mmCIF file of N, CA and C in Angstrom:
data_model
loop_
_atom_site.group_PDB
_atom_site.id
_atom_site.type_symbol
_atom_site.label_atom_id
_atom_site.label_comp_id
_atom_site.label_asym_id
_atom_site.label_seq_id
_atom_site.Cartn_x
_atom_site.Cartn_y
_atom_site.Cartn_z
ATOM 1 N N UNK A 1 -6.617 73.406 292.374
ATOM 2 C CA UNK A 1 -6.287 74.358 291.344
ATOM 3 C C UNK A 1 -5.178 73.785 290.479
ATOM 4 N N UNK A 2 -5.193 73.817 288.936
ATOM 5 C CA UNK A 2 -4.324 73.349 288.183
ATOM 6 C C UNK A 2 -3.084 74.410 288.659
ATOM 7 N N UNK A 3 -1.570 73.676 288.245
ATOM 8 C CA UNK A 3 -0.525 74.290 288.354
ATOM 9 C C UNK A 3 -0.190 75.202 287.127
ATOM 10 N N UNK A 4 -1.098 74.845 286.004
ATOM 11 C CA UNK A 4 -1.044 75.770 284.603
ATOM 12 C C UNK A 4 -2.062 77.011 284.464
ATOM 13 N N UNK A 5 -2.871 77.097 285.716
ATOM 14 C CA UNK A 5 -3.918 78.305 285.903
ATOM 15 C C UNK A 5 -3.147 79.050 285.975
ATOM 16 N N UNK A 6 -3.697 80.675 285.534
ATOM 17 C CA UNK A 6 -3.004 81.779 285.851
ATOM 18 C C UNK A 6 -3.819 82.964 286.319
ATOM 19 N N UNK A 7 -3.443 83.557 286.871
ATOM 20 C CA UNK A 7 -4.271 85.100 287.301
ATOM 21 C C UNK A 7 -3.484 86.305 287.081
ATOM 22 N N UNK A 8 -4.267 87.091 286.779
ATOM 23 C CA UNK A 8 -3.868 88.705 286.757
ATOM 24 C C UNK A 8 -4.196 89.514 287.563
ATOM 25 N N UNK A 9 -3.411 90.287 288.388
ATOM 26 C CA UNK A 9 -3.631 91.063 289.217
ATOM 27 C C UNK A 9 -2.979 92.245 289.292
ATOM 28 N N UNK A 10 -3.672 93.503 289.517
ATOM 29 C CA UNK A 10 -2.495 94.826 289.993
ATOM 30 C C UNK A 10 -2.289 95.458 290.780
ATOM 31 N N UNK A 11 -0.903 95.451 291.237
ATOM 32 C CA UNK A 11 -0.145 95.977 292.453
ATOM 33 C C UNK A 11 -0.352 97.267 292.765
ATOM 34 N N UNK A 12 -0.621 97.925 293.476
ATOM 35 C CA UNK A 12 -1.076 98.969 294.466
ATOM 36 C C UNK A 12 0.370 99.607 295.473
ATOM 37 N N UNK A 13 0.674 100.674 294.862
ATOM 38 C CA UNK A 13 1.920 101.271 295.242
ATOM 39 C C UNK A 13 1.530 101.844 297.025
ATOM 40 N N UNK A 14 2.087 101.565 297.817
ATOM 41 C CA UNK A 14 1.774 102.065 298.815
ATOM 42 C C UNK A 14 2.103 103.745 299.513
ATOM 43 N N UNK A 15 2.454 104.062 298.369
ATOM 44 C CA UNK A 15 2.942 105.609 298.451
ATOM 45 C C UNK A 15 3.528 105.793 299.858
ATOM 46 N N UNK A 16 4.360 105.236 300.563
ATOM 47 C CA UNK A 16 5.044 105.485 301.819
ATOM 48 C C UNK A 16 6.773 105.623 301.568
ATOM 49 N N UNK A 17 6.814 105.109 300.036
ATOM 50 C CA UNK A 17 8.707 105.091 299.908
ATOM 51 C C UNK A 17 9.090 104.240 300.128
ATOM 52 N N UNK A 18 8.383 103.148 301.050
ATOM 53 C CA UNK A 18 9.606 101.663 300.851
ATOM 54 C C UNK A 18 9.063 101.043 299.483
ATOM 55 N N UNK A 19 8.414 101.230 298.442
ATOM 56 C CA UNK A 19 8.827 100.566 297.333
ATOM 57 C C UNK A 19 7.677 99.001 297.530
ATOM 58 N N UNK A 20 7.255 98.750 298.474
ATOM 59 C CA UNK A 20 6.330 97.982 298.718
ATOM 60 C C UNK A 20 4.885 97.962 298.033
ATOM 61 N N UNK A 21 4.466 96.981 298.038
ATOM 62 C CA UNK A 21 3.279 97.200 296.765
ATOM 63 C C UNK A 21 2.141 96.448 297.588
ATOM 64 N N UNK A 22 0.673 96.622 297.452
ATOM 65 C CA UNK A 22 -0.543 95.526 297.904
ATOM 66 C C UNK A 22 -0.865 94.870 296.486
ATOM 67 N N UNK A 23 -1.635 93.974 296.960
ATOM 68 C CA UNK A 23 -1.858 93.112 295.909
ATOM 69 C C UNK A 23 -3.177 92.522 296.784
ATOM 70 N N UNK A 24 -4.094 92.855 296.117
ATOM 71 C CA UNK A 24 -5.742 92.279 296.262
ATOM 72 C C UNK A 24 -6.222 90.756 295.872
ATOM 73 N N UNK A 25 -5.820 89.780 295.762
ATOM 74 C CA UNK A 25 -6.261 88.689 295.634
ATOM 75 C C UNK A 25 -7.711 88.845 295.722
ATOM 76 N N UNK A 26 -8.207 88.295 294.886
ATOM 77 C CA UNK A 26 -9.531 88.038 294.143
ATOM 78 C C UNK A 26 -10.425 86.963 295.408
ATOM 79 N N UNK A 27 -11.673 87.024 295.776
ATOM 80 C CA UNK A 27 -12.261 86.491 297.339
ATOM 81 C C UNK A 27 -12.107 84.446 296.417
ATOM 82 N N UNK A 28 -12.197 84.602 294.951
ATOM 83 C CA UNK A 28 -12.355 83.791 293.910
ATOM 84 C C UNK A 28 -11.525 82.700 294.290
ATOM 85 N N UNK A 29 -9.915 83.407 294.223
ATOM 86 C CA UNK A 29 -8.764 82.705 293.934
ATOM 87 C C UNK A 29 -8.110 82.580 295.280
ATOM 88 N N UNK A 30 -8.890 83.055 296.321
ATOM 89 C CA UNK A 30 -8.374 82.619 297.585
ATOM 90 C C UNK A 30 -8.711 81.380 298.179
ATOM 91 N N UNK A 31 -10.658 81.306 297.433
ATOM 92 C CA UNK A 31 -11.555 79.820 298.003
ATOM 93 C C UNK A 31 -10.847 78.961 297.405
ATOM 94 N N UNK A 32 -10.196 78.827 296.086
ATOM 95 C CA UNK A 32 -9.579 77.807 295.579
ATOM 96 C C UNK A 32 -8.271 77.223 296.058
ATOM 97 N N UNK A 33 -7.398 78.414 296.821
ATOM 98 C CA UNK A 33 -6.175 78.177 297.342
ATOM 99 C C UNK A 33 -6.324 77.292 298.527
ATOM 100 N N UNK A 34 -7.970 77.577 299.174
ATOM 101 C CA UNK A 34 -8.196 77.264 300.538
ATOM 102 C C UNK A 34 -7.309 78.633 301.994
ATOM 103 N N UNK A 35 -7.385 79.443 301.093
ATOM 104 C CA UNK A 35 -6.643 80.284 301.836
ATOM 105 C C UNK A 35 -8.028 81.434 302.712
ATOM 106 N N UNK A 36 -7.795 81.862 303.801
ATOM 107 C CA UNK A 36 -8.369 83.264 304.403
ATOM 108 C C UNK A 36 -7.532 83.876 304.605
ATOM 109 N N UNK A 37 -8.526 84.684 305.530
ATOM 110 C CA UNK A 37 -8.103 85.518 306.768
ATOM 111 C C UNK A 37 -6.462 85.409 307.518
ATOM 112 N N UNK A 38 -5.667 85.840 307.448
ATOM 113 C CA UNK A 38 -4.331 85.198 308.509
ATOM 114 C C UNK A 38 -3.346 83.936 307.230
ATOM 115 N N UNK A 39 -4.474 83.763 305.950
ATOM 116 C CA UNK A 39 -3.712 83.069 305.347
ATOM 117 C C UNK A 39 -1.952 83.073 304.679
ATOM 118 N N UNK A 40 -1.125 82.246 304.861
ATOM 119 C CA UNK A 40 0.056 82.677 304.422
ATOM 120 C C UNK A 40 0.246 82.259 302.905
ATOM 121 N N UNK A 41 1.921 82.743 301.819
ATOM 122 C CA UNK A 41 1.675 82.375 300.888
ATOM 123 C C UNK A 41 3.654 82.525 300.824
ATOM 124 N N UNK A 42 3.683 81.471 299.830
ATOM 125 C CA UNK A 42 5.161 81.746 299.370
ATOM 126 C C UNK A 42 4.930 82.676 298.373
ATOM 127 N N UNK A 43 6.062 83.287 297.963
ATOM 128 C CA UNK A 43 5.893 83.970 296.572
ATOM 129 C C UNK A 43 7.842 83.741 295.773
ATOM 130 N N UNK A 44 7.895 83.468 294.916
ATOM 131 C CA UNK A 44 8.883 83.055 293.808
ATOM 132 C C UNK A 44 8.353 83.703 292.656
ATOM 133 N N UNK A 45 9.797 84.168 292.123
ATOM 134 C CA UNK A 45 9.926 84.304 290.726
ATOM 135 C C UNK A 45 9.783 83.272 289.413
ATOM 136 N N UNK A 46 9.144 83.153 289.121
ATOM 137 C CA UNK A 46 9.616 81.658 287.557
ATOM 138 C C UNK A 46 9.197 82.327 286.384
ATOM 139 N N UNK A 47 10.596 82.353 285.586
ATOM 140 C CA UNK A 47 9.981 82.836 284.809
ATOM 141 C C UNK A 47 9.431 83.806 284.144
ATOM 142 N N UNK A 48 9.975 84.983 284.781
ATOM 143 C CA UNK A 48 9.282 86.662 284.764
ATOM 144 C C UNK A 48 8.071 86.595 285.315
ATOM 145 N N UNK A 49 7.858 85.695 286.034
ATOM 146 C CA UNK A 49 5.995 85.796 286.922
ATOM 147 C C UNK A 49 6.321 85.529 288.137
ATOM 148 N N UNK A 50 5.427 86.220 289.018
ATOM 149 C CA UNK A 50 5.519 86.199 290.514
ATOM 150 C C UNK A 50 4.559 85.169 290.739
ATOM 151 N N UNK A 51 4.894 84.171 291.177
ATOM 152 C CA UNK A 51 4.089 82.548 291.523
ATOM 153 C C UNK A 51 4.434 82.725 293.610
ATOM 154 N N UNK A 52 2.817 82.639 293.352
ATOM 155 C CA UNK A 52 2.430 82.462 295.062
ATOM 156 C C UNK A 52 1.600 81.343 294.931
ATOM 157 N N UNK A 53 2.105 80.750 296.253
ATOM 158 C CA UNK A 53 1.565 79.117 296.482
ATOM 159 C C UNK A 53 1.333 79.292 298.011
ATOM 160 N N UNK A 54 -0.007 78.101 298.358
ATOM 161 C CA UNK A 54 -0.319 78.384 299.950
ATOM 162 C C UNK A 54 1.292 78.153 300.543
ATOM 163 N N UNK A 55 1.241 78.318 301.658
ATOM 164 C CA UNK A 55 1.852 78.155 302.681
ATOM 165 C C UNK A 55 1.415 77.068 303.655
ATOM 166 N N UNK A 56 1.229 75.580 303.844
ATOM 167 C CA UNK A 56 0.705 74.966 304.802
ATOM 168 C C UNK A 56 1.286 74.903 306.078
ATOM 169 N N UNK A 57 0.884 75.061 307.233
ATOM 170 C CA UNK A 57 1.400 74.694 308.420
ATOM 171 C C UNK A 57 2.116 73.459 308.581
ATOM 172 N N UNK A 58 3.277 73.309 308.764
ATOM 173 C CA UNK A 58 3.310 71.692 309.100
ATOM 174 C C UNK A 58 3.977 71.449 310.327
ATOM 175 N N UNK A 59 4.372 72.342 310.923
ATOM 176 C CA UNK A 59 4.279 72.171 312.679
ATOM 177 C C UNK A 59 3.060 71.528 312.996
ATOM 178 N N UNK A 60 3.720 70.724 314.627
ATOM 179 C CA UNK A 60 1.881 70.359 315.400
ATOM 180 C C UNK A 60 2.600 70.968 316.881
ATOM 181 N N UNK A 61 1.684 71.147 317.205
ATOM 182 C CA UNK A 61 1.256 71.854 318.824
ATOM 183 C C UNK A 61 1.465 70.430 319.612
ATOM 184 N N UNK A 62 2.268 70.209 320.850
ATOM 185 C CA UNK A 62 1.807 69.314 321.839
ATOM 186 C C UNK A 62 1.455 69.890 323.299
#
């Protein structure tokens, strides 16, 4: 995925009071991330935009 792609998405108030929001990622923009199920994601500000990037594992198991 280019680093100059962008997506639009809208946040989903969870009506419980903590102020917390969902956010539906597109099944689209997940195959491209390489992301699923259990997938993780950073999320940062840049810019007045909320930029989420995978999360890779980089621990190993012995």
């Amino acid at each position: 995925m280019s680093e100059n792609e962008r997506w639009t998405v809208k946040c989903q108030e969870t009506a419980d009071g903590t102020g917390d929001v969902i956010v539906d990622l597109p099944p689209e923009l997940l195959a491209r991330l390489g992301l699923g199920l259990g997938g993780e994601l950073t999320i940062e500000m840049v810019d007045g935009a909320i930029v989420l990037k995978p999360k890779h594992n980089t621990s190993s198991s012995s």
